[in-house]
Amino acid sequence: MYNRNFMRIAINLAKKNIGNTGINPSVACLIEKDNQIIGIGLTGESGRPHAEYNAMSKCKDQIKGSTVYVTMEPCSHEGATPSCARILAEAGVAKVVSPIMDPNPVVNGKGFEILKNSGVEVFIDKEHNEKAKRIIEGFSKKILTGKPFVTLKLASSLDGKIALNSGKSKWISGIESRRKTQLLRYRNDAIMVGSKTFIEDNPELSIRENFGRNNQPIRVLLSSDCKILPKGKIFDTLKSQKTIIFTGYKGKKNWSDWEKAGANLIQVKSTKNSLDLHAVLYQLGSMGISNLLVEGGANLSASLLNENLLDRIIIFYSGRIFGSSGISGISKLKGEKVFIEDYPHFFIEETRKYGNDLMVSWIKKSDNLESG
Amino acid sequence: MYNRNFMRIAINLAKKNIGNTGINPSVACLIEKDNQIIGIGLTGESGRPHAEYNAMSKCKDQIKGSTVYVTMEPCSHEGATPSCARILAEAGVAKVVSPIMDPNPVVNGKGFEILKNSGVEVFIDKEHNEKAKRIIEGFSKKILTGKPFVTLKLASSLDGKIALNSGKSKWISGIESRRKTQLLRYRNDAIMVGSKTFIEDNPELSIRENFGRNNQPIRVLLSSDCKILPKGKIFDTLKSQKTIIFTGYKGKKNWSDWEKAGANLIQVKSTKNSLDLHAVLYQLGSMGISNLLVEGGANLSASLLNENLLDRIIIFYSGRIFGSSGISGISKLKGEKVFIEDYPHFFIEETRKYGNDLMVSWIKKSDNLESG
């Protein structure tokens, strides 16, 4: 018997914990026996212990004959501790229900194999496949491509402008949208902005709302030259929130001030005015960043689009109208293509009202995120 | 007893018939007796007969003691024929259920009074108040202000651009959106475009889909000077679809060709580059136009916004991204305001997916449309 409500609970728990599980994906595990939940576990804050281990620790005596609902395939790698698949099998669980395989090539089905070979029934819950995939999208992207899953967030007028001609952008969106932005920050491992946004907006890029998270997302600044002076909110909070600056050339004066104050300065390939964004993303991936939120500005957004590096665009459309003198949310794209079909194309993933703003999540259709 | 299902049916019937009732609002009337529908009527194509009359004509023998569901207050004016309120009362109906008063000041409650004074029970169905108001929004606007209800329709990229830098705009939106646009045309009495759209897009502005309507909406062209040459799809179809051209000065060469071919040329006040849009709208109102659809371009849209003449903006956001070199959907607004709060503000009325496009209907909050 398969009770979809248990998987629904597990999915919701895993979703809520996104951004809080270090380099590992957010997984939830729920153990059921005689229609009673006897154990619930989530991936630990650093990515360890795994959700299955945490769930089992609460019901060791009762686990024999139980059904385990887990939002991703149990792991198969043996190390200092045995794999989750083996632990579950040896504990005598009767059945494991899971919507997706672990996309990690070293697992990718082997966890299910271990279970089956030990006589445990494995049920692939296709109903929750899409939701489960979305929860681990960052992990999947990173493990398969080396780069994080990149979400661009914009707040724009209904006619697509992110600021007045004067540069003023506070506040295009309402308080409900801004609170949702805090939640987006929570769910991402790092937040990235270009130097123009750093200079013009003096952002702090921290989580101010308390969603139960202790650590702050890593801040990532891009500056091909050295125009970002060692001052501002980010500079003042380098001690309390990790900050990485990518630059084309380290040997400039201000950088030493940034480094002394605690910033992590990384040099990557660059052309005259822009950094090699592939190099930046690979670097972030190698540092364990699975989910990256980009919060501006228009030039960085266009550069990411030009390099086909955006996975999702979340726009909060407000009811304001700025007209053509406002600043466009995305700068000029490279090349002058003749056909509309040649321009970047995203698809509606989700829409939701936040106060009087409309949030639209546009997603790139991609086949490089296969799992399960 | 009040059965909300009957009113729901009436509301849906009235809604479907918007755009098909001449200068009168679209009203539906449903007559119920012993829980059976004994008569249904809609406002006639020219606005006459009224819905009540049409419904009663189908059940004259049975009408005594029945309940009448009508989407707007029955009329009170006596002329060649008695008012609907009097006819209903004299026919012996027991009860009239209606969500709104007729906004026309010469009625505005007097229909209900006639019924009550004749011993007919009147029930105001507040549940359907908003929907009923929306159905007659054009009629309300015109009767109270002299001007039609103006809806701007745009198809834009997700970043607010209505065309590539080259001017190319076919097709930003998908086939489902374009079909919905046909329906919007159907529901409006007239369609207006600026001269630039006429010149660059050579539109026909007709209803090609067959929604059961025989007549085409009136086409309205604005041209302060005389740049619209007597050619193109509109010129070629002047015989089959009524076309009004507003100009600042009639005495130019090409206008006589337009007039000879059947266009209705109207001169209004104008400044150097633009017509007095208030004058245009009053003129259209006086000609019986209640609902006006504006289909571009960016300059006309900005001018209407500047004059506070837009009531609704329907945007079909496609998943394409054009970047800042694309053409903004709304041109520069007049004045350089300092605060975001000083820019035009609309509110989410409705959102709906059409294929991969997102239709968002933004509405201006207004207190000049009170009724019922």
XYZ file of C-alpha atoms in Angstrom:
744
model
C 0.000 0.000 0.000
C 1.161 3.461 -0.863
C -0.240 6.496 0.913
C 0.374 9.607 -1.154
C -0.185 11.841 1.854
C 3.029 10.649 3.467
C 5.047 11.521 0.381
C 3.319 14.879 0.196
C 4.398 15.635 3.744
C 7.971 14.535 2.993
C 8.078 16.703 -0.155
C 6.886 19.746 1.778
C 9.447 19.187 4.523
C 12.284 18.808 2.021
C 11.149 21.921 0.158
C 11.142 24.012 3.305
C 14.675 22.932 4.098
C 16.171 23.953 0.735
C 19.214 26.141 1.240
C 19.925 24.702 4.651
C 21.743 21.482 3.789
C 25.249 22.509 2.781
C 26.585 20.796 -0.310
C 24.040 17.986 -0.189
C 20.505 18.151 -1.554
C 17.596 18.728 0.770
C 15.971 15.351 1.398
C 13.200 14.369 3.776
C 12.484 10.900 5.051
C 9.326 9.732 6.755
C 8.942 6.250 8.226
C 5.480 4.790 8.497
C 4.205 1.673 10.205
C 0.579 0.637 10.589
C -0.414 4.004 9.147
C 1.437 5.857 11.929
C 4.455 8.079 11.336
C 7.154 6.657 13.562
C 10.084 8.738 12.361
C 10.819 11.906 10.403
C 14.261 13.096 9.359
C 15.757 15.873 7.247
C 19.225 16.291 5.778
C 21.428 17.913 8.425
C 22.573 21.521 8.182
C 25.995 20.702 6.836
C 24.558 18.061 4.524
C 25.110 15.349 7.130
C 23.664 13.160 8.518
C 21.412 12.090 5.686
C 17.651 12.325 6.135
C 17.235 8.538 6.339
C 19.712 8.302 9.208
C 17.981 11.097 11.097
C 14.546 9.527 10.616
C 15.721 6.066 11.692
C 17.418 7.365 14.806
C 13.991 8.191 16.191
C 12.387 4.775 15.776
C 15.092 2.111 15.813
C 13.036 -0.392 17.795
C 9.955 -0.225 15.606
C 11.503 -0.013 12.165
C 11.186 -3.670 11.116
C 8.440 -4.069 8.551
C 7.925 -0.332 8.100
C 7.523 1.705 4.905
C 10.054 4.447 4.226
C 9.025 7.526 2.220
C 12.086 9.383 1.050
C 12.164 12.271 -1.435
C 15.279 10.973 -3.230
C 16.863 7.566 -3.674
C 18.863 6.486 -0.579
C 22.607 6.685 -1.129
C 24.723 3.688 -2.060
C 28.200 4.862 -1.185
C 29.980 3.118 1.625
C 32.513 5.150 3.577
C 33.148 5.756 7.252
C 29.498 4.779 7.647
C 27.498 2.312 5.576
C 25.195 3.594 2.828
C 21.643 4.592 3.676
C 20.339 1.880 1.357
C 22.265 -0.778 3.301
C 21.247 0.611 6.699
C 17.586 0.562 5.694
C 17.836 -2.955 4.310
C 19.635 -4.258 7.370
C 17.087 -2.619 9.661
C 14.427 -4.718 7.982
C 12.218 -2.124 6.353
C 9.575 -3.711 4.122
C 9.269 -1.039 1.476
C 10.898 2.148 0.234
C 8.863 4.727 -1.678
C 10.780 7.408 -3.566
C 9.970 9.644 -6.544
C 13.452 10.022 -8.064
C 16.885 8.507 -8.416
C 19.920 10.280 -7.039
C 21.283 12.158 -10.095
C 24.824 11.654 -8.819
C 26.380 9.208 -11.330
C 28.058 7.242 -8.524
C 24.605 6.412 -7.091
C 21.946 6.823 -9.837
C 19.971 3.652 -9.208
C 22.492 1.734 -7.136
C 20.691 2.641 -3.919
C 17.489 1.111 -5.233
C 19.456 -1.935 -6.408
C 20.894 -2.553 -2.947
C 17.405 -2.363 -1.467
C 15.857 -4.702 -4.045
C 18.701 -7.186 -3.762
C 18.094 -7.285 -0.029
C 14.419 -8.098 -0.523
C 13.069 -4.634 0.149
C 10.236 -3.596 -2.116
C 11.012 -0.372 -4.015
C 8.169 1.776 -5.340
C 8.916 4.677 -7.679
C 6.366 7.368 -6.892
C 5.999 8.985 -10.309
C 3.245 11.278 -9.078
C 5.743 13.355 -7.128
C 8.544 13.124 -9.664
C 8.432 16.739 -10.847
C 8.225 18.229 -7.379
C 11.038 16.066 -6.080
C 13.213 17.004 -9.059
C 12.636 20.675 -8.458
C 13.758 20.385 -4.840
C 17.144 19.014 -5.876
C 17.511 21.055 -9.083
C 20.621 22.832 -7.801
C 22.276 19.626 -6.707
C 21.427 17.984 -10.043
C 22.758 20.894 -12.067
C 25.991 21.026 -10.113
C 26.644 17.301 -10.101
C 25.966 16.989 -13.829
C 27.521 20.197 -15.137
C 29.810 21.531 -12.405
C 27.867 24.793 -12.345
C 25.150 25.935 -9.963
C 21.505 26.334 -10.904
C 21.161 30.051 -11.604
C 18.010 32.026 -10.803
C 17.736 35.668 -11.823
C 15.369 37.759 -9.752
C 13.979 41.069 -11.007
C 11.413 43.542 -9.737
C 9.979 45.494 -12.645
C 7.180 47.815 -13.617
C 4.452 46.162 -15.665
C 6.265 47.425 -18.739
C 9.558 45.751 -17.828
C 11.554 48.612 -16.280
C 13.637 47.971 -13.172
C 14.281 51.607 -12.280
C 13.354 55.155 -13.136
C 15.604 57.060 -15.469
C 17.217 58.530 -12.348
C 18.231 55.048 -11.232
C 15.680 55.043 -8.426
C 14.284 51.573 -7.831
C 13.133 51.684 -4.221
C 10.510 50.372 -4.081
C 9.046 49.090 -7.293
C 7.648 46.023 -5.618
C 5.576 45.839 -2.472
C 6.438 44.549 0.967
C 5.003 41.103 0.251
C 7.301 40.672 -2.768
C 10.285 41.837 -0.791
C 9.524 39.318 1.904
C 9.362 36.606 -0.784
C 12.774 37.802 -1.981
C 14.108 37.156 1.494
C 12.802 33.606 1.192
C 14.496 33.255 -2.202
C 17.767 34.296 -0.592
C 17.203 31.699 2.084
C 16.765 28.982 -0.513
C 19.934 29.841 -2.373
C 23.478 29.156 -1.293
C 24.822 32.378 -2.707
C 23.616 35.729 -4.034
C 25.430 37.447 -6.874
C 25.357 41.037 -8.145
C 27.378 43.013 -10.650
C 29.548 45.966 -9.690
C 27.051 48.544 -10.951
C 24.386 47.217 -8.588
C 26.951 47.233 -5.775
C 27.835 50.850 -6.455
C 24.350 52.220 -7.141
C 22.248 50.290 -4.663
C 24.677 49.647 -1.800
C 22.899 46.378 -1.011
C 23.584 44.219 2.034
C 22.282 40.974 0.469
C 21.529 39.409 3.792
C 18.559 37.549 5.186
C 16.826 39.890 7.550
C 13.655 37.887 8.057
C 14.093 35.010 10.441
C 13.074 31.860 8.594
C 14.871 29.671 11.110
C 18.183 29.792 9.292
C 21.329 30.589 11.188
C 23.822 31.032 8.399
C 23.639 33.756 5.770
C 23.992 33.040 2.030
C 27.407 33.703 0.544
C 27.641 37.037 -1.271
C 29.276 37.080 -4.672
C 30.426 40.327 -6.293
C 31.657 40.579 -9.854
C 34.082 43.311 -10.740
C 36.281 42.994 -13.789
C 38.103 46.178 -12.845
C 38.357 47.592 -9.361
C 35.534 50.076 -9.231
C 34.008 48.676 -6.073
C 35.551 50.745 -3.338
C 36.181 49.189 0.084
C 33.120 50.657 1.731
C 29.357 50.159 1.921
C 27.075 47.690 3.667
C 28.760 44.614 2.267
C 32.201 45.839 3.250
C 30.951 46.629 6.748
C 29.579 43.125 7.248
C 32.406 41.044 5.794
C 33.055 39.493 9.186
C 29.526 38.184 9.634
C 28.740 37.073 6.078
C 31.083 35.296 3.712
C 31.826 37.316 0.568
C 33.548 36.264 -2.622
C 34.752 38.816 -5.149
C 35.599 37.752 -8.668
C 37.964 40.009 -10.534
C 39.981 39.933 -13.712
C 43.158 41.114 -12.030
C 44.001 40.907 -8.344
C 46.895 43.325 -8.263
C 44.933 46.517 -7.765
C 45.048 48.799 -4.823
C 41.603 48.444 -3.266
C 41.640 44.660 -3.335
C 44.060 44.432 -0.471
C 41.640 46.415 1.703
C 38.863 44.028 0.789
C 41.022 41.011 1.518
C 42.251 42.410 4.817
C 38.666 42.995 5.863
C 37.821 39.372 5.128
C 36.673 39.119 1.512
C 37.665 36.122 -0.546
C 39.214 37.452 -3.761
C 39.290 35.160 -6.783
C 40.852 35.948 -10.117
C 39.268 34.589 -13.288
C 39.762 35.108 -16.990
C 38.352 38.342 -18.250
C 38.012 40.467 -21.318
C 38.075 44.238 -21.237
C 34.785 44.802 -19.469
C 33.578 41.438 -18.381
C 34.569 38.350 -16.532
C 34.408 34.861 -17.938
C 31.078 33.888 -16.402
C 31.578 30.197 -17.130
C 34.749 30.326 -15.061
C 32.917 32.136 -12.277
C 30.155 29.540 -12.165
C 32.515 26.565 -12.301
C 34.448 28.111 -9.447
C 31.279 28.578 -7.399
C 30.207 25.024 -8.165
C 33.538 23.678 -6.998
C 33.068 25.615 -3.761
C 29.827 23.748 -3.084
C 27.323 26.326 -4.358
C 24.343 24.491 -5.875
C 21.818 27.306 -6.041
C 22.832 30.799 -7.072
C 20.505 33.791 -6.963
C 21.358 36.743 -9.197
C 19.887 40.030 -8.042
C 21.041 42.369 -10.791
C 21.781 44.366 -12.638
C 20.715 44.639 -16.246
C 24.213 44.146 -17.680
C 24.967 41.014 -15.679
C 21.546 39.611 -16.597
C 22.213 40.176 -20.298
C 25.691 38.652 -20.034
C 24.310 35.541 -18.355
C 21.662 35.244 -21.072
C 24.248 35.725 -23.789
C 26.216 32.810 -22.336
C 23.077 30.691 -21.877
C 23.751 30.510 -18.148
C 20.343 31.376 -16.725
C 18.082 28.556 -15.610
C 15.195 30.573 -14.194
C 13.992 34.156 -14.180
C 11.680 35.267 -11.404
C 10.046 38.608 -12.119
C 7.910 40.525 -9.688
C 5.788 42.660 -12.001
C 4.385 45.626 -10.130
C 1.383 47.621 -11.309
C 3.495 50.728 -11.949
C 4.225 51.977 -15.456
C 7.484 53.820 -16.091
C 7.419 54.180 -19.871
C 10.414 53.980 -22.182
C 12.575 56.386 -20.195
C 12.793 53.800 -17.402
C 15.726 51.412 -17.265
C 15.209 48.070 -18.977
C 15.554 44.988 -16.796
C 17.860 43.269 -19.246
C 20.498 45.147 -21.240
C 21.164 44.795 -24.930
C 21.748 41.197 -25.923
C 24.678 40.399 -28.153
C 24.126 40.022 -31.863
C 21.237 41.471 -33.827
C 19.082 38.494 -34.662
C 16.528 38.765 -37.407
C 13.876 36.409 -36.132
C 11.953 36.484 -32.883
C 12.478 32.725 -32.656
C 16.223 33.328 -32.275
C 15.815 35.224 -28.999
C 16.065 33.499 -25.604
C 12.913 31.650 -24.683
C 11.634 30.800 -21.235
C 8.475 29.048 -20.109
C 5.927 29.791 -17.417
C 6.731 27.700 -14.375
C 4.622 29.386 -11.719
C 2.607 32.541 -11.164
C 1.510 33.971 -7.859
C 0.239 37.249 -6.486
C 2.211 38.943 -3.743
C 0.140 41.888 -2.609
C -0.429 43.852 -5.800
C 2.620 42.410 -7.524
C 2.542 39.421 -9.814
C 5.407 36.986 -9.427
C 6.087 35.004 -12.569
C 8.682 32.292 -12.542
C 9.996 31.704 -16.063
C 12.087 28.593 -16.555
C 14.397 27.436 -19.289
C 13.473 24.068 -20.689
C 16.503 21.925 -20.413
C 17.331 18.283 -20.852
C 20.530 18.316 -18.849
C 18.761 17.911 -15.523
C 17.542 14.373 -15.988
C 17.164 12.353 -12.884
C 14.997 9.478 -11.753
C -35.946 31.351 -2.307
C -32.958 32.418 -4.341
C -31.041 29.959 -6.476
C -27.558 31.302 -7.229
C -27.166 28.912 -10.130
C -29.783 30.739 -12.158
C -27.995 34.044 -11.701
C -24.707 32.398 -12.576
C -26.200 31.184 -15.859
C -27.600 34.653 -16.590
C -24.228 36.298 -15.844
C -22.447 33.913 -18.187
C -24.954 34.502 -20.958
C -24.680 38.277 -20.609
C -20.898 38.072 -20.590
C -20.815 36.064 -23.803
C -22.985 38.612 -25.520
C -20.780 41.645 -24.709
C -20.024 43.576 -27.856
C -23.159 42.407 -29.578
C -25.804 44.733 -28.167
C -25.315 48.057 -29.902
C -25.456 51.091 -27.641
C -27.185 49.237 -24.823
C -25.441 47.095 -22.205
C -25.451 43.332 -22.515
C -28.133 42.020 -20.161
C -29.438 38.509 -19.703
C -32.779 37.564 -18.186
C -33.834 34.141 -17.005
C -37.336 33.367 -15.783
C -37.815 30.523 -13.338
C -40.909 28.867 -12.007
C -41.059 25.785 -9.786
C -37.309 25.436 -10.262
C -37.694 25.187 -14.050
C -36.317 27.736 -16.487
C -39.328 28.850 -18.510
C -37.738 31.703 -20.438
C -34.316 33.085 -21.342
C -33.645 36.351 -23.114
C -30.689 38.481 -24.115
C -30.439 42.097 -25.199
C -31.030 42.231 -28.943
C -28.263 42.929 -31.437
C -29.085 46.573 -31.900
C -29.682 46.970 -28.167
C -33.417 46.254 -28.589
C -35.542 44.523 -27.480
C -34.369 44.395 -23.888
C -33.483 41.035 -22.362
C -36.583 40.980 -20.142
C -38.861 41.408 -23.124
C -37.113 38.623 -25.027
C -37.309 36.257 -22.047
C -40.991 36.959 -21.398
C -41.954 36.465 -25.010
C -41.139 32.793 -24.593
C -43.316 32.066 -21.568
C -46.178 34.526 -21.495
C -48.735 31.999 -20.299
C -46.721 30.720 -17.379
C -45.149 33.898 -16.083
C -47.531 34.617 -13.202
C -45.837 33.858 -9.880
C -42.415 33.303 -11.440
C -38.981 34.576 -10.334
C -37.021 36.724 -12.760
C -33.201 36.696 -12.688
C -31.858 39.673 -14.568
C -28.217 40.832 -14.643
C -29.149 44.533 -14.375
C -32.120 46.425 -12.985
C -35.091 46.443 -15.390
C -35.562 49.785 -17.089
C -38.075 52.351 -15.890
C -38.463 54.580 -18.917
C -41.800 54.650 -20.652
C -41.783 55.404 -24.338
C -43.378 53.789 -27.357
C -43.460 50.661 -25.190
C -43.880 50.466 -21.423
C -40.807 50.000 -19.213
C -39.539 46.495 -18.486
C -40.227 47.032 -14.795
C -43.896 47.787 -15.537
C -44.260 44.882 -17.975
C -42.854 42.463 -15.406
C -45.083 43.823 -12.660
C -48.181 43.700 -14.815
C -47.396 40.149 -15.900
C -47.581 39.154 -12.241
C -44.032 37.988 -11.536
C -43.531 37.250 -7.853
C -39.896 38.212 -7.498
C -37.053 39.914 -9.342
C -33.449 39.061 -8.510
C -30.743 41.416 -9.801
C -27.181 42.210 -8.733
C -26.958 45.881 -9.789
C -28.887 49.024 -10.469
C -28.914 50.539 -13.936
C -26.134 53.195 -13.734
C -28.086 55.417 -16.109
C -29.181 58.358 -13.919
C -32.635 58.372 -15.470
C -33.201 54.826 -14.134
C -30.806 54.158 -11.226
C -33.232 52.522 -8.820
C -36.505 53.621 -10.373
C -36.986 50.223 -12.015
C -36.725 48.509 -8.649
C -39.121 51.098 -7.188
C -41.787 50.396 -9.811
C -41.517 46.675 -9.047
C -41.695 47.114 -5.277
C -44.594 49.550 -5.531
C -46.439 46.956 -7.551
C -45.940 44.326 -4.872
C -43.110 42.456 -6.592
C -40.378 41.295 -4.234
C -36.945 42.668 -5.246
C -33.807 40.874 -4.130
C -30.393 42.511 -4.647
C -27.946 39.686 -5.342
C -24.756 41.152 -3.891
C -22.829 37.968 -4.556
C -22.778 38.691 -8.281
C -22.360 42.440 -7.973
C -18.760 42.618 -9.190
C -19.275 40.319 -12.153
C -22.415 42.132 -13.210
C -20.659 45.503 -12.962
C -17.832 44.294 -15.146
C -20.231 43.185 -17.866
C -21.663 46.684 -18.178
C -18.419 48.590 -17.459
C -18.414 50.221 -20.897
C -22.019 51.292 -20.646
C -21.417 52.669 -17.127
C -18.338 54.580 -18.157
C -20.044 56.111 -21.161
C -23.272 57.017 -19.409
C -21.420 58.612 -16.489
C -18.501 60.293 -18.270
C -19.408 60.482 -21.937
C -16.294 58.513 -22.836
C -15.909 54.810 -23.608
C -14.168 52.316 -21.332
C -10.672 52.033 -22.816
C -8.672 48.798 -22.819
C -5.104 48.774 -24.095
C -3.860 45.448 -25.383
C -0.152 44.673 -25.732
C 1.863 41.595 -26.621
C 5.326 41.864 -25.115
C 8.441 39.893 -24.369
C 8.836 38.982 -20.700
C 10.993 42.082 -20.378
C 8.317 44.431 -21.713
C 9.349 44.888 -25.352
C 6.688 44.901 -28.064
C 9.048 44.541 -31.023
C 12.622 43.890 -32.004
C 14.810 46.868 -32.739
C 14.009 46.248 -36.408
C 10.327 46.811 -35.682
C 9.519 43.154 -36.166
C 6.720 42.035 -33.874
C 5.231 39.027 -35.662
C 4.742 36.938 -33.643
C 5.727 37.704 -30.118
C 2.717 35.930 -28.718
C 1.462 32.474 -29.572
C -1.586 31.376 -31.480
C -3.688 30.963 -28.329
C -3.064 34.598 -27.348
C -3.868 35.801 -30.812
C -7.147 33.925 -30.722
C -7.935 35.580 -27.384
C -7.194 38.930 -29.051
C -9.857 38.117 -31.607
C -12.273 37.596 -28.722
C -11.240 40.937 -27.224
C -12.048 42.584 -30.534
C -15.404 40.889 -30.503
C -16.179 42.296 -27.070
C -15.318 45.856 -27.995
C -17.340 48.194 -30.133
C -14.307 49.754 -31.730
C -10.568 49.176 -32.157
C -8.167 52.086 -32.236
C -4.548 52.369 -33.405
C -2.135 55.222 -33.956
C -0.779 56.153 -37.368
C 2.607 54.544 -36.724
C 0.979 51.168 -36.131
C -1.113 51.667 -39.252
C 1.989 52.411 -41.316
C 4.338 49.805 -39.866
C 1.993 46.888 -39.264
C -0.620 47.332 -42.008
C -3.251 45.758 -39.758
C -6.755 44.828 -40.827
C -8.279 44.998 -37.318
C -11.087 42.661 -38.173
C -12.579 39.639 -36.497
C -11.447 36.637 -38.456
C -12.556 33.962 -36.020
C -16.263 33.282 -36.116
C -17.605 33.837 -32.620
C -21.147 34.093 -33.902
C -20.956 37.818 -34.548
C -22.090 39.236 -37.840
C -20.910 42.809 -37.610
C -17.271 43.862 -37.354
C -16.015 46.332 -34.732
C -15.561 49.904 -35.904
C -11.953 50.763 -36.754
C -10.566 54.014 -35.436
C -7.378 55.544 -36.814
C -5.633 58.537 -35.308
C -3.558 60.737 -37.546
C -2.794 64.299 -36.531
C -1.152 64.918 -39.880
C -1.841 63.002 -43.052
C 0.813 60.345 -43.075
C -1.581 57.477 -43.533
C -1.697 56.968 -47.238
C -4.888 55.740 -48.880
C -3.760 52.130 -49.176
C -3.308 49.015 -47.079
C -5.649 46.393 -45.651
C -7.870 48.894 -43.892
C -8.242 51.039 -46.986
C -9.087 47.949 -49.022
C -11.855 46.914 -46.665
C -13.529 50.263 -46.004
C -16.706 49.027 -47.638
C -17.109 46.029 -45.373
C -15.997 47.517 -42.046
C -16.831 50.963 -40.744
C -13.739 53.122 -40.244
C -13.387 56.458 -38.497
C -10.280 58.587 -38.933
C -9.553 61.396 -36.510
C -7.353 64.143 -37.804
C -6.270 67.593 -36.762
C -6.986 69.117 -40.159
C -9.271 67.735 -42.819
C -8.048 69.819 -45.711
C -5.198 67.593 -46.853
C -4.893 65.811 -50.072
C -5.140 62.150 -49.124
C -8.181 62.592 -46.942
C -10.484 62.986 -49.899
C -9.385 59.578 -51.193
C -10.142 58.057 -47.792
C -13.540 59.736 -47.691
C -14.400 58.733 -51.224
C -13.554 55.140 -50.375
C -15.929 55.239 -47.406
C -13.966 56.373 -44.359
C -15.610 58.682 -41.859
C -13.249 61.604 -41.343
C -13.589 63.637 -38.150
C -11.599 66.709 -37.268
C -10.685 67.337 -33.630
C -8.472 69.786 -31.797
C -4.804 68.988 -32.084
C -1.391 70.248 -31.139
C 1.627 69.866 -33.351
C 2.000 66.117 -33.125
C -0.998 64.852 -31.305
C -4.749 64.946 -31.261
C -6.833 65.961 -28.285
C -7.578 62.472 -27.016
C -10.337 63.665 -24.725
C -12.101 65.090 -27.754
C -11.591 61.813 -29.634
C -13.078 59.768 -26.806
C -16.052 62.102 -26.263
C -16.747 61.908 -29.963
C -16.618 58.097 -29.910
C -18.859 58.036 -26.843
C -21.386 60.232 -28.560
C -21.363 57.816 -31.488
C -22.420 54.984 -29.193
C -19.030 53.377 -28.560
C -19.001 51.978 -25.011
C -15.962 49.724 -25.176
C -12.840 50.771 -27.027
C -9.861 48.495 -27.570
C -6.502 50.140 -28.248
C -4.032 47.939 -30.097
C -1.013 50.195 -30.224
C 1.394 51.639 -30.551
C 3.762 52.772 -27.849
C 3.213 56.494 -28.451
C -0.566 56.316 -28.358
C -0.372 54.183 -25.208
C 1.832 56.746 -23.492
C -0.431 59.614 -24.596
C -3.496 57.859 -23.203
C -1.653 57.255 -19.924
C -0.522 60.859 -19.780
C -4.137 61.946 -20.090
C -5.326 59.343 -17.573
C -7.569 57.821 -20.218
C -6.740 54.130 -19.864
C -9.053 51.944 -17.808
C -7.413 48.559 -18.367
C -4.175 47.203 -19.796
C -4.109 43.623 -21.015
C -0.608 42.339 -21.597
C 0.257 39.022 -23.147
C 3.733 38.370 -21.765
C 5.544 35.852 -23.920
C 8.546 33.861 -22.744
C 10.887 35.642 -25.180
C 13.541 38.069 -24.006
C 14.540 40.911 -26.326
C 16.806 42.961 -24.063
C 17.076 46.730 -24.002
C 17.475 47.129 -27.758
C 13.870 45.994 -28.199
C 11.096 48.548 -28.463
C 9.379 49.462 -25.216
C 5.654 48.822 -25.025
C 4.921 52.285 -23.688
C 6.833 55.377 -24.833
C 8.266 58.042 -22.598
C 5.687 59.464 -20.231
C 5.450 63.209 -19.869
C 7.193 64.877 -16.955
C 10.150 63.475 -15.037
C 8.675 62.514 -11.705
C 10.959 61.949 -8.760
C 9.041 59.284 -6.893
C 7.895 55.870 -8.045
C 4.578 56.563 -6.321
C 3.937 59.343 -8.838
C 3.893 56.962 -11.817
C 0.658 55.433 -13.149
C -0.522 52.527 -11.066
C -2.678 49.615 -12.144
C -3.889 46.575 -10.252
C -4.028 42.896 -11.078
C -7.508 42.038 -12.262
C -6.957 38.641 -13.836
C -4.154 36.347 -14.935
C -4.429 33.445 -17.309
C -2.150 31.279 -19.378
C -2.667 31.160 -23.127
C -0.314 28.522 -24.429
C 3.069 29.659 -23.214
C 2.006 33.273 -22.861
C 0.769 34.810 -19.661
C -2.140 37.188 -20.025
C -2.312 39.723 -17.224
C -5.195 42.119 -17.050
C -4.200 45.254 -15.132
C -7.009 47.569 -14.128
C -7.115 51.127 -12.909
C -8.913 51.529 -9.629
C -11.539 54.095 -10.184
C -14.465 55.493 -8.280
C -16.248 56.950 -11.260
C -17.863 53.680 -12.219
C -20.252 53.336 -9.312
C -23.403 51.460 -10.004
C -25.842 49.456 -7.960
